[in-house]
Tab-separated table of C-alpha atoms in Angstrom:
chain	number	residue	atom	x	y	z
A	162	MET	CA	33.703	-5.980	-19.335
A	163	VAL	CA	29.889	-6.329	-19.206
A	164	TYR	CA	28.090	-6.918	-15.917
A	165	PHE	CA	24.549	-8.211	-15.764
A	166	GLN	CA	22.496	-7.404	-12.723
A	167	ALA	CA	19.947	-10.054	-11.795
A	168	GLU	CA	16.353	-8.861	-11.702
A	169	ARG	CA	15.325	-8.901	-8.045
A	170	ARG	CA	11.592	-8.660	-8.664
A	171	VAL	CA	9.907	-11.999	-9.061
A	172	LYS	CA	6.413	-10.685	-9.742
A	173	ARG	CA	6.064	-7.819	-12.191
A	174	SER	CA	3.546	-6.367	-14.608
A	175	GLN	CA	3.468	-3.906	-17.487
A	176	ASP	CA	-0.003	-2.813	-16.315
A	177	ALA	CA	0.379	0.199	-13.994
A	178	GLN	CA	-2.473	-0.779	-11.649
A	179	THR	CA	-1.241	-4.344	-11.267
A	180	ALA	CA	2.355	-3.160	-10.808
A	181	LEU	CA	1.264	-0.780	-8.039
A	182	GLU	CA	-0.654	-3.521	-6.248
A	183	LEU	CA	2.337	-5.857	-6.539
A	184	GLN	CA	4.522	-3.115	-5.013
A	185	LEU	CA	2.066	-2.662	-2.131
A	186	GLU	CA	1.971	-6.427	-1.614
A	187	ALA	CA	5.777	-6.607	-1.446
A	188	THR	CA	5.925	-3.632	0.937
A	189	ALA	CA	3.243	-5.090	3.216
A	190	GLU	CA	5.095	-8.389	3.323
A	191	ARG	CA	8.412	-6.676	4.100
A	192	VAL	CA	6.952	-4.700	7.041
A	193	GLN	CA	4.707	-7.597	8.118
A	194	PHE	CA	1.355	-5.844	7.515
A	195	SER	CA	-1.634	-7.978	6.578
A	196	THR	CA	-3.283	-5.035	4.808
A	197	LEU	CA	-1.990	-1.950	3.042
A	198	VAL	CA	-4.061	0.514	1.060
A	199	LEU	CA	-3.328	3.569	-1.056
A	200	ALA	CA	-6.252	5.996	-1.118
A	201	ASP	CA	-6.896	9.347	-2.744
A	202	GLU	CA	-7.947	12.527	-0.924
A	203	LEU	CA	-11.621	11.515	-1.212
A	204	GLY	CA	-11.051	8.189	0.528
A	205	LEU	CA	-11.333	6.050	-2.599
A	206	VAL	CA	-9.072	3.027	-2.983
A	207	MET	CA	-6.382	3.456	-5.625
A	208	ALA	CA	-4.520	0.209	-4.838
A	209	ARG	CA	-4.718	-2.396	-2.099
A	210	THR	CA	-3.405	-5.602	-0.682
A	211	GLY	CA	-5.326	-7.509	1.961
A	212	GLN	CA	-9.010	-7.999	2.701
A	213	ASP	CA	-11.152	-5.929	0.331
A	214	GLN	CA	-13.697	-4.785	2.934
A	215	PHE	CA	-10.990	-3.716	5.387
A	216	CYS	CA	-9.164	-1.828	2.617
A	217	GLU	CA	-12.373	0.000	1.708
A	218	GLU	CA	-12.929	0.954	5.355
A	219	MET	CA	-9.347	2.151	5.798
A	220	ALA	CA	-9.556	4.234	2.628
A	221	ALA	CA	-12.911	5.721	3.656
A	222	ILE	CA	-11.557	7.068	6.954
A	223	SER	CA	-8.235	8.229	5.530
A	224	PRO	CA	-9.328	11.782	4.586
A	225	GLY	CA	-10.003	12.443	8.279
A	226	LEU	CA	-6.444	11.393	9.094
A	227	LEU	CA	-4.775	13.956	6.855
A	228	MET	CA	-2.372	16.198	8.734
A	229	GLY	CA	-3.937	19.584	9.206
A	230	SER	CA	-7.504	18.268	9.310
A	231	SER	CA	-9.538	19.049	12.396
A	232	SER	CA	-9.655	15.367	13.376
A	233	TRP	CA	-5.892	14.766	13.180
A	234	ARG	CA	-4.552	13.756	16.604
A	235	GLY	CA	-0.952	13.006	15.654
A	236	LYS	CA	-1.155	9.208	15.467
A	237	VAL	CA	-3.255	6.498	13.895
A	238	LEU	CA	-4.698	3.988	16.328
A	239	THR	CA	-4.888	0.381	15.172
A	240	GLU	CA	-6.225	-2.833	16.660
A	241	HIS	CA	-4.022	-5.915	16.858
């Protein structure tokens, strides 16, 4: 007996960058975030969903939020 599993992803891409951004978009939607950004250790955007300027700002401050850095305070403060 052969079972076919329905593909649950509606949006998909063979391009790695696009696929990553689609994954971030789906994650942000699931957790009800308007913006989600993936940044490297230098604070450069690797992938984003949301307002471009806000993503750039979030990425730029992210190196200072790394655990073990002198500015880490144990939580990230956000504005609502």
